[in-house]
Short mmCIF file of C-alpha atoms in Angstrom, two decimals:
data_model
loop_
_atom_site.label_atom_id
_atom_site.label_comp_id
_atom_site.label_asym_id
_atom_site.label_seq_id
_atom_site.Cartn_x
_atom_site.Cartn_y
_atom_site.Cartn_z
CA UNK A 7 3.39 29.32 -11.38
CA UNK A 8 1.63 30.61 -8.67
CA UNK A 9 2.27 34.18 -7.17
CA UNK A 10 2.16 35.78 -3.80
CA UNK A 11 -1.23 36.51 -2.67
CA UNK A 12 -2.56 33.37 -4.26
CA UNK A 13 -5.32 31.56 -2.12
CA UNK A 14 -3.98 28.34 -0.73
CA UNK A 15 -3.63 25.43 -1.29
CA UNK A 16 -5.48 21.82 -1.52
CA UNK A 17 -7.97 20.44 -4.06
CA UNK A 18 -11.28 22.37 -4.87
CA UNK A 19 -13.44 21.47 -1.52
CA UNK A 20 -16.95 21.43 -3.14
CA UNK A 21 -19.00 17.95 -2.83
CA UNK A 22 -16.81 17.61 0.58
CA UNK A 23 -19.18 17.07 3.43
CA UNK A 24 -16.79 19.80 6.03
CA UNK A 25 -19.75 19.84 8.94
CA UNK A 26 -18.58 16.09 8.78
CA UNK A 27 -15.42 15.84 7.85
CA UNK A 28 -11.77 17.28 9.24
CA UNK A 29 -9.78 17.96 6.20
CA UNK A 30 -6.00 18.26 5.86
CA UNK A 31 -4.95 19.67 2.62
CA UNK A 32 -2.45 21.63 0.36
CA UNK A 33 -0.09 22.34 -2.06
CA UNK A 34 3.44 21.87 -2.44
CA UNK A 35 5.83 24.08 -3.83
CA UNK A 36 9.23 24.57 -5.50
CA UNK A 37 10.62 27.96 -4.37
CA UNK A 38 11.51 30.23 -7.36
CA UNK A 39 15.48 30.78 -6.99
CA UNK A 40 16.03 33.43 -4.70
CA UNK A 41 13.61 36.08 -5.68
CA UNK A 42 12.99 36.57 -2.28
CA UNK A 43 8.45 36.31 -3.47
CA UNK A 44 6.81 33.48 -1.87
CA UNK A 45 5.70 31.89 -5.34
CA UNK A 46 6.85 28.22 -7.01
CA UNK A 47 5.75 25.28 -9.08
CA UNK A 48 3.49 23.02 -7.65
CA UNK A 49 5.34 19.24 -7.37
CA UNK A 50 3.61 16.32 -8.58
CA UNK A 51 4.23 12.96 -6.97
CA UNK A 52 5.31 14.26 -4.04
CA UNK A 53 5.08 12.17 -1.47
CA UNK A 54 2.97 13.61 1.52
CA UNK A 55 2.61 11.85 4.53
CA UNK A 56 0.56 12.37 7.53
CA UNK A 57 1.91 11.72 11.09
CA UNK A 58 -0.60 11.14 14.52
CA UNK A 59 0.35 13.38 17.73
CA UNK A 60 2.86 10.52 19.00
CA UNK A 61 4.25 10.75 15.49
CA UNK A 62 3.09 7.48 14.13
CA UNK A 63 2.37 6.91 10.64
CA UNK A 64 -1.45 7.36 9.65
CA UNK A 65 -1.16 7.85 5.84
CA UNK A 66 0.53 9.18 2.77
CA UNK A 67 -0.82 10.30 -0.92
CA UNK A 68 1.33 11.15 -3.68
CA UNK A 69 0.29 15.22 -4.40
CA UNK A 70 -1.60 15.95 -7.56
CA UNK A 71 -0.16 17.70 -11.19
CA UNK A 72 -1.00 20.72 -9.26
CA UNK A 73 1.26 19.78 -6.60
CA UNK A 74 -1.99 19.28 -4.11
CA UNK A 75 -3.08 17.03 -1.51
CA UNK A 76 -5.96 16.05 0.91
CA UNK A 77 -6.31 14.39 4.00
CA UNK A 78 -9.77 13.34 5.87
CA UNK A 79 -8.27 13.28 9.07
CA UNK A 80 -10.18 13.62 12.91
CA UNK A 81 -9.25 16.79 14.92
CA UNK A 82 -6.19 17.12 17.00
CA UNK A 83 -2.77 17.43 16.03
CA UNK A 84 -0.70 16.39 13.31
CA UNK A 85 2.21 16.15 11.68
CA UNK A 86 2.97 16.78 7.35
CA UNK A 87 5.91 15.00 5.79
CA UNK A 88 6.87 16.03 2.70
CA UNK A 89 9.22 14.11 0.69
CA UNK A 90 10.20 14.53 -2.70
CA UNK A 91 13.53 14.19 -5.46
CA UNK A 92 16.20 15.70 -3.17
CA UNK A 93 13.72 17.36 -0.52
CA UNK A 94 11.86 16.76 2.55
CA UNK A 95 9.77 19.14 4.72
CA UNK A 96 7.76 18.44 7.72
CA UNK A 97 5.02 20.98 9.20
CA UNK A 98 2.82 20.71 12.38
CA UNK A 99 -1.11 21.54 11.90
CA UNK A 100 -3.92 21.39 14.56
CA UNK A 101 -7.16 20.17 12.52
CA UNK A 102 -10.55 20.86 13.89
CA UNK A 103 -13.66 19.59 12.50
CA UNK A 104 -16.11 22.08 9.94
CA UNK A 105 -12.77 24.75 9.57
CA UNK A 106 -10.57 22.67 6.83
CA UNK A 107 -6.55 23.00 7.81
CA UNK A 108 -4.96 24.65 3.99
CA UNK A 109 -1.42 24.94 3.54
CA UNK A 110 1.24 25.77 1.43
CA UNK A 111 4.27 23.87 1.89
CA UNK A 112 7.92 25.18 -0.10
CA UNK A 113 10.11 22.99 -0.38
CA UNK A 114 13.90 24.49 -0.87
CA UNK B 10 11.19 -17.75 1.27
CA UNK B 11 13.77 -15.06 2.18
CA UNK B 12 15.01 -11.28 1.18
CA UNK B 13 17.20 -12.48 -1.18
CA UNK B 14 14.89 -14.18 -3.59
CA UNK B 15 11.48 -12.08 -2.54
CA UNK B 16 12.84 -8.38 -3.17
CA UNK B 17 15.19 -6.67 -5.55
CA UNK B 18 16.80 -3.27 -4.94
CA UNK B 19 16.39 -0.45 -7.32
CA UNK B 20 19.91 -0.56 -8.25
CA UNK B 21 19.16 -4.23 -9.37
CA UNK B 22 16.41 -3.01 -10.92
CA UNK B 23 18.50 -0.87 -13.37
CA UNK B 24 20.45 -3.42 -14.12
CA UNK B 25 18.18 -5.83 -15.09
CA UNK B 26 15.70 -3.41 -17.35
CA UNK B 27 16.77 -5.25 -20.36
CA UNK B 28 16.89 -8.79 -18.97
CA UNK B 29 14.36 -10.88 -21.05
CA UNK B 30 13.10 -13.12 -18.55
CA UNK B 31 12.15 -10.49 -16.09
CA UNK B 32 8.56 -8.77 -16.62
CA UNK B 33 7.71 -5.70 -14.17
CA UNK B 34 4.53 -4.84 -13.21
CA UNK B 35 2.97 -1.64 -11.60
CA UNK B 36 0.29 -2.12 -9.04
CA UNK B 37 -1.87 -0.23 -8.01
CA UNK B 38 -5.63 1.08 -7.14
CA UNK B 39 -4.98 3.93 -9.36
CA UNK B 40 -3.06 3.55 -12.79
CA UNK B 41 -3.23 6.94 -13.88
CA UNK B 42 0.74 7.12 -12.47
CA UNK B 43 1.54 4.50 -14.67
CA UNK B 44 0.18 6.33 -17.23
CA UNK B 45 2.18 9.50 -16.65
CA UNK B 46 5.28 7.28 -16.13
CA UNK B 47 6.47 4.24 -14.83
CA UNK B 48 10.01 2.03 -15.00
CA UNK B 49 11.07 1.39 -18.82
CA UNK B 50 8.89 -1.72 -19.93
CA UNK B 51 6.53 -2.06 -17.56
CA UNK B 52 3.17 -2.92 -17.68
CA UNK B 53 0.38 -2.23 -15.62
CA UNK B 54 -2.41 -4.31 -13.18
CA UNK B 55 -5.09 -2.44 -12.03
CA UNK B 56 -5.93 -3.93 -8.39
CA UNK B 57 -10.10 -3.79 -8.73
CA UNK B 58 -10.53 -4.10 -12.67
CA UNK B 59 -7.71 -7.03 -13.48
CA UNK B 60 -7.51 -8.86 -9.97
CA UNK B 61 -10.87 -8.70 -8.79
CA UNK B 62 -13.73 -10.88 -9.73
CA UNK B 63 -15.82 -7.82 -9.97
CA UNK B 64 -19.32 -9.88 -9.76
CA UNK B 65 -19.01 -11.82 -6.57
CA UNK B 66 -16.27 -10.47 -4.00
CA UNK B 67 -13.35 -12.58 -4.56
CA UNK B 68 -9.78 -13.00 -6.42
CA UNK B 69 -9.86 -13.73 -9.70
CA UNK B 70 -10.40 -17.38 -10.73
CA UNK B 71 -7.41 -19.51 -12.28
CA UNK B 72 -8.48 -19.54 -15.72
CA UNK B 73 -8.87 -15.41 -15.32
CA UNK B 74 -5.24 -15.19 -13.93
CA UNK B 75 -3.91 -17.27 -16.44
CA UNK B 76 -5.13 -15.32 -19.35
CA UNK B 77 -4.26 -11.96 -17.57
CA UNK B 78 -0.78 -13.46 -17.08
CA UNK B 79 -0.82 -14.71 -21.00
CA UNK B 80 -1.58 -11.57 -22.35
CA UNK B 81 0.81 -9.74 -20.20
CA UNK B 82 3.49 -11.91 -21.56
CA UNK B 83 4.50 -13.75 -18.56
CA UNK B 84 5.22 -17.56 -18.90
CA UNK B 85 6.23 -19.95 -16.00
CA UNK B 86 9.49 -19.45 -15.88
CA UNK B 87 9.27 -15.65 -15.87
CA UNK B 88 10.60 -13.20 -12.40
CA UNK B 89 8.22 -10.92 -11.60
CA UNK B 90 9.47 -7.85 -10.55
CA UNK B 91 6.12 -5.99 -8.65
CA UNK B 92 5.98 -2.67 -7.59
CA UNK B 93 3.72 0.23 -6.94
CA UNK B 94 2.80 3.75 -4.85
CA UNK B 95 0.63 3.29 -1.46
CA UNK B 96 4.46 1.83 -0.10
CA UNK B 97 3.77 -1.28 -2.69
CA UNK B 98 0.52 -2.03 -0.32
CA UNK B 99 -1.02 -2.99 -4.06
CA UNK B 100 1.72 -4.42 -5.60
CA UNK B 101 2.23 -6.51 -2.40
CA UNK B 102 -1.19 -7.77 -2.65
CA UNK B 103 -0.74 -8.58 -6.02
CA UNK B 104 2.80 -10.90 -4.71
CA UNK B 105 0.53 -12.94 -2.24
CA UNK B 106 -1.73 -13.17 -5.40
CA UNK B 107 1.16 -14.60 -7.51
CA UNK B 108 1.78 -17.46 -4.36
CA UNK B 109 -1.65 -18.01 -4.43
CA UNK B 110 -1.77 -19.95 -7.76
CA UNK B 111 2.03 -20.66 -7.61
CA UNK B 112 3.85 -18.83 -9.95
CA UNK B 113 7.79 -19.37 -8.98
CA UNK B 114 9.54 -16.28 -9.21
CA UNK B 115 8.22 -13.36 -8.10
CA UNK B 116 9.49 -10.60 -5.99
CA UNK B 117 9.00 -7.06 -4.95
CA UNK B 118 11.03 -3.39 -5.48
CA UNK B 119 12.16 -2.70 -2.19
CA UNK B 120 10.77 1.08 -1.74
CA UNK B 121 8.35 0.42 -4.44
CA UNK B 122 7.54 3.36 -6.68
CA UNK B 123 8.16 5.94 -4.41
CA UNK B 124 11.61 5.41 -3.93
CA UNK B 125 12.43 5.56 -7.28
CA UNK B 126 10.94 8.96 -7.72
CA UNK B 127 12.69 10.00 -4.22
CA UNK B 128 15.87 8.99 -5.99
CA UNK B 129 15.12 10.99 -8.96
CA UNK B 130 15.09 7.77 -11.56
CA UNK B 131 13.97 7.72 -15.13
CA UNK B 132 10.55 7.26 -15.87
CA UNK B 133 9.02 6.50 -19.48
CA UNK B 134 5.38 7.17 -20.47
CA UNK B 135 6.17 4.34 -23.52
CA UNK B 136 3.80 1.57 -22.95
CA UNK B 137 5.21 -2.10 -23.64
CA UNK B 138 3.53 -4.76 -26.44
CA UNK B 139 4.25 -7.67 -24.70
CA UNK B 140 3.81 -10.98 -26.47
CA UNK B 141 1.24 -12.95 -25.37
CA UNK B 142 2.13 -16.75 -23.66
CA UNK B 143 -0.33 -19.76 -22.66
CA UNK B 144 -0.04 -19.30 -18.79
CA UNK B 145 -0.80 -22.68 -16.52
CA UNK B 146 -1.13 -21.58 -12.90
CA UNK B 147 -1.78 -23.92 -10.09
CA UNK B 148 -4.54 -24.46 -7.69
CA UNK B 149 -5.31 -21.98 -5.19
CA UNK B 150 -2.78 -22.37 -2.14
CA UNK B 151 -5.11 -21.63 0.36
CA UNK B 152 -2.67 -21.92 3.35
CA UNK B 153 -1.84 -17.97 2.73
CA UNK B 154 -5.61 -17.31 2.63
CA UNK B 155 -7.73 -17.01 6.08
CA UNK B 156 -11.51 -16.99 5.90
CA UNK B 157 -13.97 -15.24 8.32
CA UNK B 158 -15.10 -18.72 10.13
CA UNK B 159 -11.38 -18.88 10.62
CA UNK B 160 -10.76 -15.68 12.09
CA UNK B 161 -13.27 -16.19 14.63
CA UNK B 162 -11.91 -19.11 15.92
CA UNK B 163 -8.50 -17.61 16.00
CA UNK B 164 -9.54 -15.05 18.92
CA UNK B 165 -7.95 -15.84 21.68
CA UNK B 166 -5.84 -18.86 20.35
CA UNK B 167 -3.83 -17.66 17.15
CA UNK B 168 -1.95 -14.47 16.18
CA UNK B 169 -4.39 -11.86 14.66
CA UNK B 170 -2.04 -8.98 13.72
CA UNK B 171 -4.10 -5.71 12.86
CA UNK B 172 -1.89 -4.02 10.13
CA UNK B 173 -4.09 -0.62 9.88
CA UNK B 174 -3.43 2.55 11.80
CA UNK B 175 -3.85 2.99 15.42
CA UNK B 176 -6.89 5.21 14.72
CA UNK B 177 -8.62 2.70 12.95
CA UNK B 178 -7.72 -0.40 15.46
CA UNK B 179 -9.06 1.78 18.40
CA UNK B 180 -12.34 2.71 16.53
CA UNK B 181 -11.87 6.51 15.61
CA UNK B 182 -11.53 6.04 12.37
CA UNK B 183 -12.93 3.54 9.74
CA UNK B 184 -10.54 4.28 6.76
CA UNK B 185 -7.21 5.01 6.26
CA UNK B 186 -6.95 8.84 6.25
CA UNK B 187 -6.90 10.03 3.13
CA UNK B 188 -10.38 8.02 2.22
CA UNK B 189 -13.67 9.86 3.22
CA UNK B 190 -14.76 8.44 6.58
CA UNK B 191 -18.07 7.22 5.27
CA UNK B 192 -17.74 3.39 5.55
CA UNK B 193 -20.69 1.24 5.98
CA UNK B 194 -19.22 -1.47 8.40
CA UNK B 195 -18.88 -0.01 12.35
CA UNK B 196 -15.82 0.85 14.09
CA UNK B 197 -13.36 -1.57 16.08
CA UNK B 198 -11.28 -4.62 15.72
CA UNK B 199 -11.03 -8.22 16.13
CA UNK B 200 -10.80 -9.37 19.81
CA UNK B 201 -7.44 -10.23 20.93
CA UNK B 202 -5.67 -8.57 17.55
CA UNK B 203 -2.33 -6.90 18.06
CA UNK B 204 -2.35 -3.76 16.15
CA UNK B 205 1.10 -3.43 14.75
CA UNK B 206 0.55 -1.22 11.72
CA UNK B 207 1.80 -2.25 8.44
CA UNK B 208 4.06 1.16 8.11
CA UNK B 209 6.23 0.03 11.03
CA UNK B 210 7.74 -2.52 9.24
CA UNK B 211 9.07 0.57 6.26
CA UNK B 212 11.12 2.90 6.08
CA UNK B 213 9.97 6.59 5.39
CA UNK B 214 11.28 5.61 1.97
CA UNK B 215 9.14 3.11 1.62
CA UNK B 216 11.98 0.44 1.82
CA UNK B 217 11.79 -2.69 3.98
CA UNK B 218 13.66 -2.31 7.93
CA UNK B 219 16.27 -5.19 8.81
CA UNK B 220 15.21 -8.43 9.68
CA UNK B 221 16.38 -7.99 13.01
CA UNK B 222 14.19 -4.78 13.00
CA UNK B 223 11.19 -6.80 11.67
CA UNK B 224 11.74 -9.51 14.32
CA UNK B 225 11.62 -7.58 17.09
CA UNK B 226 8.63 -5.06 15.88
CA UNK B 227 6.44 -7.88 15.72
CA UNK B 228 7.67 -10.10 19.07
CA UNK B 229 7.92 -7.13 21.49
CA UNK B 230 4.20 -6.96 20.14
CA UNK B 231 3.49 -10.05 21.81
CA UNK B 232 3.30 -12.04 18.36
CA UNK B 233 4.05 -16.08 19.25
CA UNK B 234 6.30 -17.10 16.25
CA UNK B 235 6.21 -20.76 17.03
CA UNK B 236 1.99 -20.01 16.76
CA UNK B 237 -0.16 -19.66 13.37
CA UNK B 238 -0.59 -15.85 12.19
CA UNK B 239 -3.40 -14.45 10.61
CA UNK B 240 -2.80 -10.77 9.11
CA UNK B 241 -6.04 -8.61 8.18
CA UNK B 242 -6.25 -4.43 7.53
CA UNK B 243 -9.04 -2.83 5.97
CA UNK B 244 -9.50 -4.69 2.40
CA UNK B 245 -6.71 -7.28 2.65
CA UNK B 246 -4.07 -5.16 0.64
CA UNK B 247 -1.95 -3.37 3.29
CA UNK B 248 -2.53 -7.21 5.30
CA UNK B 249 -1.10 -8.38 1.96
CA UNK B 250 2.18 -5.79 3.02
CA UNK B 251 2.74 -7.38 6.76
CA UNK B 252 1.82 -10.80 5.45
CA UNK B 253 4.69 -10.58 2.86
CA UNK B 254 7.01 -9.04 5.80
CA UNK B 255 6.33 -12.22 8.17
CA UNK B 256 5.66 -15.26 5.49
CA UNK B 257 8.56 -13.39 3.49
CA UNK B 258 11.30 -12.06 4.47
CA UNK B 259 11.28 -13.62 8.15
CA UNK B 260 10.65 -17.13 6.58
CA UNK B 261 7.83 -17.37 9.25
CA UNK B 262 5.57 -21.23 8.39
CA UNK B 263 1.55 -20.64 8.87
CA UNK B 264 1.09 -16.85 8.06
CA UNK B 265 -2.08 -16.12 6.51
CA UNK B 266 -3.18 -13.17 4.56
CA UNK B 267 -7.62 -12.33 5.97
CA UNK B 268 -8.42 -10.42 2.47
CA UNK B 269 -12.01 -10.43 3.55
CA UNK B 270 -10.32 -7.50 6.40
CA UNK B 271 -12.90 -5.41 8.40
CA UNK B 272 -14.83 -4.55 5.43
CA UNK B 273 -16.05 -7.87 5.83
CA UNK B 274 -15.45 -9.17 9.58
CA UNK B 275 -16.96 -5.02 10.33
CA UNK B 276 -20.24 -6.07 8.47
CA UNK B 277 -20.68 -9.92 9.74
CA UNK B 278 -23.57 -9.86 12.22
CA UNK B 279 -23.14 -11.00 15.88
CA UNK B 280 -19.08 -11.70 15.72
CA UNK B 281 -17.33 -9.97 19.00
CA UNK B 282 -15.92 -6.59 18.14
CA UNK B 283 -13.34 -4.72 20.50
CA UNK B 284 -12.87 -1.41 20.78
CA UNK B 285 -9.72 0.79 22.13
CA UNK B 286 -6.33 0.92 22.05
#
């Protein structure tokens, strides 16, 4: 369970090169049932896929046990498909090179 | 070849988990899914340790694939029900694999592994004993397999269809995304490829489009059907994907799966290269 307040998101980043590379990375979420706090269980084998600016397929990973994911992307904008047993979420991230993009992403 | 007798549904799939000529196998480039679960009775191939040579870079040889096929418990006569995450890129690469030394039956999950999580099916950590057969496989077909000297003479007179990602095609990238961009080969593509990415021809699901779909993706790219096609991506598994889409299921003669890819054609010294979209 993680808790409101919690740091986000994606895998540990150490031994990732970030001057070189521009991450996209996360967690995803099951909300808690209408507690109204932003916490959840992370989903693994979620299906996360990544999405160029004209929308065009790039990649997908299944997310971690700890519902996480990482992309190595190049900077510009993006698009985050989630889809999972009886969900789907999609999110819009700018990534930049050096700064990496972290997210949480809930699905309902 | 057609959809009917090169890809079963996951309904069909659930139907036929006790049929006892039908092995299923999950492929992939990491098993440690199949570990956690995978469809009732399944077993697993790992795409680098089971159907890669591992010394020199090549498929496996016959007598290899006939004892990984014996010990897996698949004879002959045997359908061989692949699938796999990565949109079955792996377990596709593992059906052109099956054509290559001529085993009969063999088809894919439409939507792969992913679909059947999507759709919330059963999964079972049990891990099959299968009992072992004496496997015969035929001679390499190599009419699904292009070479590099092969590609080269293609430019400019054959279909070359590049399956990866825009990004990569135009030289901005030299993996797919989610690998570290730290590849040795440089940046680009074959001269005169079409790039008409392997994911165009799915569904967000994962499943297969129409025919008609399929037919049109790959003409209004400017693909000549009445011409020879030679498919390459990256490492010749997501090729593997488009190759079974035009050999497959649109019954196309003369498609050819380039497993060297750009890993190889990237690293050749003094071939053309283009660059852009």
């Amino acid at each position: 369970m993680r808790t409101c307040g919690a740091t986000p998101g994606g895998p540990d980043l150490s031994g990732v090169d970030l001057t070189k590379q521009t991450v996209i990375q996360g967690a995803v979420l099951r909300s808690g049932i209408d507690d109204g706090v932003p916490n959840g269980v992370p989903v693994g084998n979620a299906y996360v896929r990544l999405l160029d600016a004209q929308g065009e397929f790039t990649a997908e990973v299944p997310t971690n046990v700890e519902g996480q994911f990482r992309f190595f992307a190049a900077p510009g904008v993006w698009t985050i498909v989630v889809l999972a047993a009886g969900a789907r979420e999609e999110v819009k991230v700018e990534a930049v090179q050096g700064s990496p993009v972290d997210l949480i992403i809930e699905l309902k | 070849m057609s959809r009917s007798n090169s890809l079963v549904s996951t309904d069909w799939v659930v139907e036929n988990l006790s049929n006892p000529n039908v092995v299923f196998v999950e492929v992939d480039e990491d098993t440690t899914l199949y570990d956690k679960g995978h469809i009732q009775g399944a077993i697993k191939f790992h795409w680098r340790d089971d159907l890669q040579d591992g010394l020199i870079r090549d498929v496996i040889s016959k007598e290899k694939f006939e004892a990984l096929l014996s010990k897996s418990g698949i004879s002959n006569d045997t359908t061989v029900i692949l699938y796999g995450g990565n949109n079955n890129w792996f377990a596709a690469y593992a059906y052109w694999y099956f054509k290559l030394y001529g085993h009969a039956d063999v088809r894919l999950i439409d939507g792969g592994r992913k679909l059947w999580e999507i759709q919330g099916r059963e999964l079972s950590e049990e891990v099959p004993t299968p009992t072992p057969t004496r496997y015969v496989a035929k001679d390499r077909d190599q009419t699904i397999r292009a070479f590099r000297d092969e590609v080269i003479a293609a430019i400019g007179v054959k279909n070359i269809v590049d399956v990866r990602s825009p990004a990569e095609f135009s030289g901005e990238l030299a993996a797919p995304a989610h690998l570290p961009q730290e590849a040795g080969q440089i940046k680009g593509h074959v001269p005169t490829a079409k790039n008409i990415p392997w994911s165009k021809a799915a569904n967000e699901d994962g499943t297969f489009k129409s025919n008609e779909e399929l037919s049109e993706l790959y003409k209004s790219a400017g693909v000549d059907f009445a011409q020879e096609t030679i498919a390459y991506c990256r490492i010749g598994e997501r090729s593997a994907f488009s190759w079974f889409v035009l050999s497959e299921l649109l019954d196309l003669q003369n498609v050819k799966n380039y497993d060297g890819s750009w890993t190889e054609y990237g690293s050749l010294v003094g071939v053309p290269v283009a660059i852009g979209a």
